[in-house]
């Protein structure tokens, strides 16, 4: 049926999304039931005449790692093997059960890996699914309702090896651990990089994210389909208090969601055998996986990402297209700085008329843990089908703008190619990082900062700075009047810093 490409060419044939906005406390689905629900929908979306034949052909099931297994609590129990739990619920008997790593880049990364496996003949049909039930979990806990989501399995799932440690003890001691504390560091550096005063920059990010809320308001799978104005997003109120300056609550990723998504991948030969119509098939034309210097304190600067620039360029070149030829674009959007840095690295204007999100983004459509970009890929697939021959682009991000995965999609048949990421990662790894002084003392200047708030009140500032004496980078906190840094130019301001037994302390000079 599709002789224009080799029979082992991998193709996306099914996609599905699911959201629960209405269930009462304690009545939402468990993660296992969410995964099964959306997996069945993805199988049906393939258009194959017999779902049972598709299920019988699935030889790999991958599940995106839940937040409960990414360092968050699991008050209602854990599942030993979520891929197995999913497979049993839909009646599949795969020989591979894969549980993905921590990171919002993992949905596109898993697609890249499994498509490579299909092309190499290691698999014929792969199902990828992911979800979060944090809305149901939180509401049940508040209502005092006990749920049991625990589930045993005969064995543990396969993983991709030990997790990369994304934060050092020194960073953690200074507050560089929670994303709500880290992404504002990038944002304040961006304001300085763009030459904007802080108030003007807050207005700019308000305008950027207001466009995201407009998309979410039209998205049937959004957790919060509410359009908001730029002023509403950036103005601190009791409901929209500061979390980490310059971000109010409405500018932070919303993880309190009940959302799920799934994708069905198979070889062209298998799609032909199972009767998948040609108009359901979406091909991965280009892909890449990169990472910046792992530790935040080792970044080259805080307003750019060499790994996004190099990874996006590689994926587009592999696809044989440029940015101007893209029709459907979704940039990972946990916080505004992720969007801005990615857009700059890829070569997109912040107000590009094509838009930078297809869902509405993590703060408004919803941030289902590591799984957001599976929703983005589903949106790209559907839109490419609706406009045959058009190109879609997905940028997925994990960690603290740390790990990145890219996909260029189209319905136009194309043989699959994938370059070993190590070949272009070497260029990024070779970029020199500033020297970090863990016990700095003396005068220095602020390289970037954020003011961490507690229930809307300034608690302390996190400062990344450079020593005047040698240019070495340092981490510190400001405890005396951190509010003095709010809405006033602070990058480059002089400070004095000294070490203590716990953290380095800085004072504005």
XYZ file of C-alpha atoms in Angstrom, residues 170-171 173-176 185 297 436-442 445-450 452 460-467 473-479 485 495-500 502-507:
50
model
C 25.537 22.843 46.786
C 22.771 23.983 44.450
C 21.383 24.069 49.714
C 20.896 27.429 48.014
C 17.356 26.686 46.805
C 18.158 25.626 43.253
C 16.480 32.673 37.237
C 25.471 26.294 38.052
C 32.168 27.748 40.366
C 33.521 28.949 43.708
C 31.601 27.144 46.467
C 32.991 29.360 49.247
C 33.127 32.838 47.720
C 34.138 35.903 49.673
C 34.315 39.548 48.695
C 27.901 41.254 40.871
C 24.527 39.634 40.277
C 24.429 37.464 37.167
C 20.800 36.495 37.756
C 18.405 36.086 40.670
C 14.891 35.353 41.858
C 11.326 33.247 46.481
C 14.628 35.264 50.433
C 16.472 35.799 47.170
C 18.532 33.248 45.284
C 21.507 34.870 43.601
C 23.861 33.550 40.972
C 26.774 35.951 40.729
C 30.322 36.554 39.567
C 33.212 37.544 41.796
C 30.577 32.135 39.497
C 29.001 31.752 42.937
C 25.655 30.860 44.493
C 24.232 32.789 47.422
C 21.084 33.879 49.183
C 19.952 37.333 50.255
C 17.918 37.335 53.469
C 15.205 43.321 43.993
C 26.975 42.669 46.179
C 29.310 41.427 48.854
C 29.273 37.706 49.542
C 30.610 35.520 52.329
C 30.421 31.806 53.113
C 28.731 30.319 56.182
C 25.133 26.342 55.521
C 24.811 28.773 52.585
C 26.691 31.661 51.082
C 25.111 34.978 52.076
C 25.109 38.084 49.927
C 24.201 41.688 50.681
